[in-house]
């Protein structure tokens, strides 16, 4: 599986970023606009720069390119897609099947929500997209998943519909179990669940869920 790391221009805890990168390797690293500054601070050399660079600044971009020779996919600020969507489209064209994104949360709320919703487009294309920050891991799922206590990102596991309804939601091995429940957009029913055992099982008959693994 070809894996991509994407560093976007939102706020990023650099100490978390350094811990996150330990032991992880990627086939492609994309810096998205001001995410280039975070890459430099983390000691990462991106393979590709994507964005309109209205935040980083074109002069800073050119200076970095002259120094490193890294290719840049530069767009005009007046465009239909966000820089993050353009970067995800690029990762898809490069054949990446899994993308981990840093810096996509914690800044402007419209961008944060937009980044979460972008996951749906690429999930439907078969791409595994994870958004991480110091407290949260976000991803989409459908069908069947087994959660192992030693692997989850934090104590809390929440599920939110990404489709108008999700049908036949069953949770076993969780503190708050469910049996073939149908839930729709706008409910908080599945917020802050926890594993009751070492292993929890989710089954879903129809629809797509946003899963948030989190800790305080």
PDB file of C-alpha atoms in Angstrom:
ATOM      1  CA  UNK A   1       0.000   0.000   0.000  1.00  0.00           C
ATOM      2  CA  UNK A   2       1.440   3.368  -1.051  1.00  0.00           C
ATOM      3  CA  UNK A   3       1.260   5.787   1.871  1.00  0.00           C
ATOM      4  CA  UNK A   4       1.353   9.587   1.883  1.00  0.00           C
ATOM      5  CA  UNK A   5       2.022  12.080   4.654  1.00  0.00           C
ATOM      6  CA  UNK A   6       0.355  15.439   4.139  1.00  0.00           C
ATOM      7  CA  UNK A   7       1.240  18.455   6.293  1.00  0.00           C
ATOM      8  CA  UNK A   8      -1.274  21.273   5.885  1.00  0.00           C
ATOM      9  CA  UNK A   9      -1.102  24.874   7.022  1.00  0.00           C
ATOM     10  CA  UNK A  10      -3.178  24.658  10.205  1.00  0.00           C
ATOM     11  CA  UNK A  11      -1.764  24.841  13.729  1.00  0.00           C
ATOM     12  CA  UNK A  12       0.520  21.912  14.543  1.00  0.00           C
ATOM     13  CA  UNK A  13       2.059  21.028  17.896  1.00  0.00           C
ATOM     14  CA  UNK A  14       5.637  20.362  16.832  1.00  0.00           C
ATOM     15  CA  UNK A  15       6.437  18.204  19.851  1.00  0.00           C
ATOM     16  CA  UNK A  16       3.466  16.012  18.921  1.00  0.00           C
ATOM     17  CA  UNK A  17       4.577  16.007  15.285  1.00  0.00           C
ATOM     18  CA  UNK A  18       8.020  14.732  16.216  1.00  0.00           C
ATOM     19  CA  UNK A  19       6.549  11.945  18.355  1.00  0.00           C
ATOM     20  CA  UNK A  20       4.091  11.045  15.622  1.00  0.00           C
ATOM     21  CA  UNK A  21       6.800  10.648  12.996  1.00  0.00           C
ATOM     22  CA  UNK A  22       8.941   8.289  15.066  1.00  0.00           C
ATOM     23  CA  UNK A  23       9.021   4.893  13.377  1.00  0.00           C
ATOM     24  CA  UNK A  24       6.730   5.978  10.518  1.00  0.00           C
ATOM     25  CA  UNK A  25       7.777   5.941   6.873  1.00  0.00           C
ATOM     26  CA  UNK A  26       5.956   7.279   3.823  1.00  0.00           C
ATOM     27  CA  UNK A  27       6.279   6.882   0.080  1.00  0.00           C
ATOM     28  CA  UNK A  28       5.253  10.496  -0.550  1.00  0.00           C
ATOM     29  CA  UNK A  29       5.357  13.636   1.599  1.00  0.00           C
ATOM     30  CA  UNK A  30       3.297  16.646   0.512  1.00  0.00           C
ATOM     31  CA  UNK A  31       3.557  20.072   2.119  1.00  0.00           C
ATOM     32  CA  UNK A  32       0.376  22.110   1.652  1.00  0.00           C
ATOM     33  CA  UNK A  33       1.004  25.885   1.556  1.00  0.00           C
ATOM     34  CA  UNK A  34       2.146  26.946   5.060  1.00  0.00           C
ATOM     35  CA  UNK A  35       2.580  23.288   5.951  1.00  0.00           C
ATOM     36  CA  UNK A  36       6.023  23.759   4.419  1.00  0.00           C
ATOM     37  CA  UNK A  37       7.074  25.790   7.472  1.00  0.00           C
ATOM     38  CA  UNK A  38       5.970  22.927   9.735  1.00  0.00           C
ATOM     39  CA  UNK A  39       7.884  20.438   7.592  1.00  0.00           C
ATOM     40  CA  UNK A  40      11.034  22.519   7.941  1.00  0.00           C
ATOM     41  CA  UNK A  41      10.567  22.716  11.714  1.00  0.00           C
ATOM     42  CA  UNK A  42      10.099  18.935  11.853  1.00  0.00           C
ATOM     43  CA  UNK A  43      13.149  18.265   9.689  1.00  0.00           C
ATOM     44  CA  UNK A  44      11.005  16.838   6.889  1.00  0.00           C
ATOM     45  CA  UNK A  45      11.937  17.298   3.256  1.00  0.00           C
ATOM     46  CA  UNK A  46       8.684  17.129   1.265  1.00  0.00           C
ATOM     47  CA  UNK A  47       8.592  15.484  -2.149  1.00  0.00           C
ATOM     48  CA  UNK A  48       6.014  17.956  -3.434  1.00  0.00           C
ATOM     49  CA  UNK A  49       4.589  21.376  -2.536  1.00  0.00           C
ATOM     50  CA  UNK A  50       0.927  22.065  -3.298  1.00  0.00           C
ATOM     51  CA  UNK A  51      -1.241  25.157  -2.863  1.00  0.00           C
ATOM     52  CA  UNK A  52      -1.725  28.789  -3.737  1.00  0.00           C
ATOM     53  CA  UNK A  53       0.859  29.810  -1.116  1.00  0.00           C
ATOM     54  CA  UNK A  54      -1.047  32.895  -0.110  1.00  0.00           C
ATOM     55  CA  UNK A  55      -0.261  32.052   3.530  1.00  0.00           C
ATOM     56  CA  UNK A  56       3.366  30.978   3.204  1.00  0.00           C
ATOM     57  CA  UNK A  57       4.140  33.661   0.618  1.00  0.00           C
ATOM     58  CA  UNK A  58       5.464  33.207  -2.914  1.00  0.00           C
ATOM     59  CA  UNK A  59       8.896  34.652  -2.020  1.00  0.00           C
ATOM     60  CA  UNK A  60       9.366  32.065   0.725  1.00  0.00           C
ATOM     61  CA  UNK A  61       8.233  29.344  -1.672  1.00  0.00           C
ATOM     62  CA  UNK A  62      10.711  30.389  -4.369  1.00  0.00           C
ATOM     63  CA  UNK A  63      13.538  30.637  -1.846  1.00  0.00           C
ATOM     64  CA  UNK A  64      12.820  27.112  -0.629  1.00  0.00           C
ATOM     65  CA  UNK A  65      12.622  25.755  -4.157  1.00  0.00           C
ATOM     66  CA  UNK A  66      15.944  27.325  -5.112  1.00  0.00           C
ATOM     67  CA  UNK A  67      17.538  25.783  -2.041  1.00  0.00           C
ATOM     68  CA  UNK A  68      15.975  22.319  -2.271  1.00  0.00           C
ATOM     69  CA  UNK A  69      14.887  21.794  -5.877  1.00  0.00           C
ATOM     70  CA  UNK A  70      11.528  20.388  -4.715  1.00  0.00           C
ATOM     71  CA  UNK A  71       8.752  20.639  -7.300  1.00  0.00           C
ATOM     72  CA  UNK A  72       5.775  22.881  -6.549  1.00  0.00           C
ATOM     73  CA  UNK A  73       2.220  22.614  -7.880  1.00  0.00           C
ATOM     74  CA  UNK A  74       1.202  26.266  -7.588  1.00  0.00           C
ATOM     75  CA  UNK A  75      -2.417  27.432  -7.987  1.00  0.00           C
ATOM     76  CA  UNK A  76      -4.097  30.814  -8.063  1.00  0.00           C
ATOM     77  CA  UNK A  77      -5.924  31.838  -4.842  1.00  0.00           C
ATOM     78  CA  UNK A  78      -9.158  32.229  -6.859  1.00  0.00           C
ATOM     79  CA  UNK A  79     -10.056  28.555  -7.261  1.00  0.00           C
ATOM     80  CA  UNK A  80     -12.866  26.149  -6.460  1.00  0.00           C
ATOM     81  CA  UNK A  81     -10.880  23.677  -4.319  1.00  0.00           C
ATOM     82  CA  UNK A  82      -9.056  24.259  -1.068  1.00  0.00           C
ATOM     83  CA  UNK A  83      -5.332  23.575  -0.993  1.00  0.00           C
ATOM     84  CA  UNK A  84      -5.993  20.422   1.018  1.00  0.00           C
ATOM     85  CA  UNK A  85      -8.407  19.059  -1.584  1.00  0.00           C
ATOM     86  CA  UNK A  86      -5.887  19.769  -4.339  1.00  0.00           C
ATOM     87  CA  UNK A  87      -3.240  17.919  -2.346  1.00  0.00           C
ATOM     88  CA  UNK A  88      -5.529  14.914  -1.815  1.00  0.00           C
ATOM     89  CA  UNK A  89      -6.319  14.836  -5.528  1.00  0.00           C
ATOM     90  CA  UNK A  90      -2.586  14.868  -6.197  1.00  0.00           C
ATOM     91  CA  UNK A  91      -2.023  11.998  -3.756  1.00  0.00           C
ATOM     92  CA  UNK A  92      -4.759  10.019  -5.525  1.00  0.00           C
ATOM     93  CA  UNK A  93      -3.158  10.639  -8.921  1.00  0.00           C
ATOM     94  CA  UNK A  94       0.157   9.454  -7.478  1.00  0.00           C
ATOM     95  CA  UNK A  95      -1.478   6.162  -6.571  1.00  0.00           C
ATOM     96  CA  UNK A  96      -1.547   6.672  -2.801  1.00  0.00           C
ATOM     97  CA  UNK A  97      -4.013   4.371  -1.073  1.00  0.00           C
ATOM     98  CA  UNK A  98      -3.556   5.805   2.437  1.00  0.00           C
ATOM     99  CA  UNK A  99      -2.982   9.401   3.560  1.00  0.00           C
ATOM    100  CA  UNK A 100      -2.146  10.688   7.043  1.00  0.00           C
ATOM    101  CA  UNK A 101      -2.825  14.413   7.490  1.00  0.00           C
ATOM    102  CA  UNK A 102      -1.290  16.704  10.096  1.00  0.00           C
ATOM    103  CA  UNK A 103      -2.281  20.342  10.651  1.00  0.00           C
ATOM    104  CA  UNK A 104      -5.865  19.953   9.411  1.00  0.00           C
ATOM    105  CA  UNK A 105      -7.553  20.807  12.741  1.00  0.00           C
ATOM    106  CA  UNK A 106      -7.384  23.558  15.323  1.00  0.00           C
ATOM    107  CA  UNK A 107      -7.335  26.622  13.086  1.00  0.00           C
ATOM    108  CA  UNK A 108     -10.235  28.171  11.187  1.00  0.00           C
ATOM    109  CA  UNK A 109     -13.366  26.153  11.852  1.00  0.00           C
ATOM    110  CA  UNK A 110     -14.550  26.282   8.232  1.00  0.00           C
ATOM    111  CA  UNK A 111     -11.298  24.703   7.092  1.00  0.00           C
ATOM    112  CA  UNK A 112     -11.389  22.088   9.857  1.00  0.00           C
ATOM    113  CA  UNK A 113     -14.954  21.039   9.004  1.00  0.00           C
ATOM    114  CA  UNK A 114     -14.146  21.149   5.300  1.00  0.00           C
ATOM    115  CA  UNK A 115     -11.137  18.893   5.826  1.00  0.00           C
ATOM    116  CA  UNK A 116     -13.277  16.376   7.709  1.00  0.00           C
ATOM    117  CA  UNK A 117     -15.889  16.379   4.977  1.00  0.00           C
ATOM    118  CA  UNK A 118     -13.210  15.947   2.318  1.00  0.00           C
ATOM    119  CA  UNK A 119     -12.491  12.517   3.749  1.00  0.00           C
ATOM    120  CA  UNK A 120     -15.851  11.302   2.434  1.00  0.00           C
ATOM    121  CA  UNK A 121     -14.976  12.021  -1.203  1.00  0.00           C
ATOM    122  CA  UNK A 122     -11.789   9.999  -0.998  1.00  0.00           C
ATOM    123  CA  UNK A 123     -13.247   7.252   1.202  1.00  0.00           C
ATOM    124  CA  UNK A 124     -15.753   6.612  -1.585  1.00  0.00           C
ATOM    125  CA  UNK A 125     -12.793   6.228  -3.964  1.00  0.00           C
ATOM    126  CA  UNK A 126     -11.206   3.611  -1.710  1.00  0.00           C
ATOM    127  CA  UNK A 127      -8.575   5.832  -0.090  1.00  0.00           C
ATOM    128  CA  UNK A 128      -7.887   5.503   3.636  1.00  0.00           C
ATOM    129  CA  UNK A 129      -7.561   9.023   5.078  1.00  0.00           C
ATOM    130  CA  UNK A 130      -6.603   9.737   8.692  1.00  0.00           C
ATOM    131  CA  UNK A 131      -6.462  13.178  10.285  1.00  0.00           C
ATOM    132  CA  UNK A 132      -4.308  13.453  13.407  1.00  0.00           C
ATOM    133  CA  UNK A 133      -3.553  16.000  16.055  1.00  0.00           C
ATOM    134  CA  UNK A 134      -2.183  15.656  19.581  1.00  0.00           C
ATOM    135  CA  UNK A 135      -5.537  14.481  20.981  1.00  0.00           C
ATOM    136  CA  UNK A 136      -7.498  13.026  18.077  1.00  0.00           C
ATOM    137  CA  UNK A 137      -7.440  10.557  15.227  1.00  0.00           C
ATOM    138  CA  UNK A 138     -10.295  10.917  12.716  1.00  0.00           C
ATOM    139  CA  UNK A 139     -11.199   8.511   9.930  1.00  0.00           C
ATOM    140  CA  UNK A 140     -14.236   7.070   8.143  1.00  0.00           C
ATOM    141  CA  UNK A 141     -15.506   3.531   8.264  1.00  0.00           C
ATOM    142  CA  UNK A 142     -18.311   1.318   7.103  1.00  0.00           C
ATOM    143  CA  UNK A 143     -19.135  -2.353   7.313  1.00  0.00           C
ATOM    144  CA  UNK A 144     -16.998  -4.065   9.947  1.00  0.00           C
ATOM    145  CA  UNK A 145     -14.110  -3.085  12.212  1.00  0.00           C
ATOM    146  CA  UNK A 146     -12.376  -4.626  15.218  1.00  0.00           C
ATOM    147  CA  UNK A 147     -10.936  -2.218  17.812  1.00  0.00           C
ATOM    148  CA  UNK A 148      -8.027  -3.371  19.982  1.00  0.00           C
ATOM    149  CA  UNK A 149      -7.381  -1.510  23.233  1.00  0.00           C
ATOM    150  CA  UNK A 150      -3.615  -1.327  22.688  1.00  0.00           C
ATOM    151  CA  UNK A 151      -4.085   0.162  19.218  1.00  0.00           C
ATOM    152  CA  UNK A 152      -6.752   2.840  19.693  1.00  0.00           C
ATOM    153  CA  UNK A 153      -5.533   6.438  19.782  1.00  0.00           C
ATOM    154  CA  UNK A 154      -7.172   7.327  23.096  1.00  0.00           C
ATOM    155  CA  UNK A 155      -9.657   6.304  25.749  1.00  0.00           C
ATOM    156  CA  UNK A 156     -12.723   7.639  23.945  1.00  0.00           C
ATOM    157  CA  UNK A 157     -14.199   6.343  20.689  1.00  0.00           C
ATOM    158  CA  UNK A 158     -17.019   8.339  19.111  1.00  0.00           C
ATOM    159  CA  UNK A 159     -19.091   7.640  16.014  1.00  0.00           C
ATOM    160  CA  UNK A 160     -20.920  10.272  13.958  1.00  0.00           C
ATOM    161  CA  UNK A 161     -22.947   9.696  10.772  1.00  0.00           C
ATOM    162  CA  UNK A 162     -21.359  10.988   7.592  1.00  0.00           C
ATOM    163  CA  UNK A 163     -24.350   9.898   5.518  1.00  0.00           C
ATOM    164  CA  UNK A 164     -27.920  11.031   6.194  1.00  0.00           C
ATOM    165  CA  UNK A 165     -28.536   7.818   8.137  1.00  0.00           C
ATOM    166  CA  UNK A 166     -26.518   4.792   9.148  1.00  0.00           C
ATOM    167  CA  UNK A 167     -28.447   1.566   9.535  1.00  0.00           C
ATOM    168  CA  UNK A 168     -27.875  -1.600  11.496  1.00  0.00           C
ATOM    169  CA  UNK A 169     -25.165  -0.212  13.791  1.00  0.00           C
ATOM    170  CA  UNK A 170     -24.034  -2.859  16.271  1.00  0.00           C
ATOM    171  CA  UNK A 171     -21.359  -2.325  18.937  1.00  0.00           C
ATOM    172  CA  UNK A 172     -20.048  -5.239  20.994  1.00  0.00           C
ATOM    173  CA  UNK A 173     -17.358  -5.091  23.642  1.00  0.00           C
ATOM    174  CA  UNK A 174     -18.047  -1.381  24.262  1.00  0.00           C
ATOM    175  CA  UNK A 175     -19.161   0.303  27.484  1.00  0.00           C
ATOM    176  CA  UNK A 176     -22.330   1.398  25.688  1.00  0.00           C
ATOM    177  CA  UNK A 177     -23.359  -1.421  23.315  1.00  0.00           C
ATOM    178  CA  UNK A 178     -25.824  -1.124  20.464  1.00  0.00           C
ATOM    179  CA  UNK A 179     -27.796  -3.705  18.534  1.00  0.00           C
ATOM    180  CA  UNK A 180     -28.740  -2.969  14.903  1.00  0.00           C
ATOM    181  CA  UNK A 181     -29.505   0.679  15.657  1.00  0.00           C
ATOM    182  CA  UNK A 182     -30.356   3.256  12.995  1.00  0.00           C
ATOM    183  CA  UNK A 183     -29.075   6.774  13.659  1.00  0.00           C
ATOM    184  CA  UNK A 184     -29.172   9.945  11.587  1.00  0.00           C
ATOM    185  CA  UNK A 185     -27.349  13.228  11.239  1.00  0.00           C
ATOM    186  CA  UNK A 186     -27.689  15.453  14.281  1.00  0.00           C
ATOM    187  CA  UNK A 187     -27.528  12.876  17.056  1.00  0.00           C
ATOM    188  CA  UNK A 188     -25.001  12.678  19.892  1.00  0.00           C
ATOM    189  CA  UNK A 189     -25.911   9.098  20.796  1.00  0.00           C
ATOM    190  CA  UNK A 190     -22.488   7.651  19.977  1.00  0.00           C
ATOM    191  CA  UNK A 191     -20.248  10.307  21.516  1.00  0.00           C
ATOM    192  CA  UNK A 192     -17.608   9.266  24.092  1.00  0.00           C
ATOM    193  CA  UNK A 193     -17.983   5.511  24.028  1.00  0.00           C
ATOM    194  CA  UNK A 194     -15.203   3.343  25.454  1.00  0.00           C
ATOM    195  CA  UNK A 195     -13.946  -0.193  25.107  1.00  0.00           C
ATOM    196  CA  UNK A 196     -15.230  -2.393  27.907  1.00  0.00           C
ATOM    197  CA  UNK A 197     -13.020  -5.313  26.927  1.00  0.00           C
ATOM    198  CA  UNK A 198      -9.660  -5.669  25.224  1.00  0.00           C
ATOM    199  CA  UNK A 199     -11.471  -5.925  21.896  1.00  0.00           C
ATOM    200  CA  UNK A 200     -14.554  -4.187  20.534  1.00  0.00           C
ATOM    201  CA  UNK A 201     -16.449  -4.977  17.345  1.00  0.00           C
ATOM    202  CA  UNK A 202     -18.397  -2.581  15.151  1.00  0.00           C
ATOM    203  CA  UNK A 203     -20.780  -3.791  12.462  1.00  0.00           C
ATOM    204  CA  UNK A 204     -22.677  -1.502  10.128  1.00  0.00           C
ATOM    205  CA  UNK A 205     -25.211  -2.622   7.546  1.00  0.00           C
ATOM    206  CA  UNK A 206     -25.520   0.633   5.606  1.00  0.00           C
ATOM    207  CA  UNK A 207     -23.934   4.082   5.609  1.00  0.00           C
ATOM    208  CA  UNK A 208     -20.644   5.689   6.572  1.00  0.00           C
ATOM    209  CA  UNK A 209     -19.465   6.746  10.025  1.00  0.00           C
ATOM    210  CA  UNK A 210     -16.894   9.280  11.144  1.00  0.00           C
ATOM    211  CA  UNK A 211     -14.838   7.674  13.901  1.00  0.00           C
ATOM    212  CA  UNK A 212     -12.999   9.885  16.381  1.00  0.00           C
ATOM    213  CA  UNK A 213     -10.508   8.212  18.705  1.00  0.00           C
ATOM    214  CA  UNK A 214      -9.571  10.767  21.347  1.00  0.00           C
ATOM    215  CA  UNK A 215      -8.048  11.396  24.743  1.00  0.00           C
ATOM    216  CA  UNK A 216      -8.224  14.328  27.148  1.00  0.00           C
TER     217      UNK A 216
END
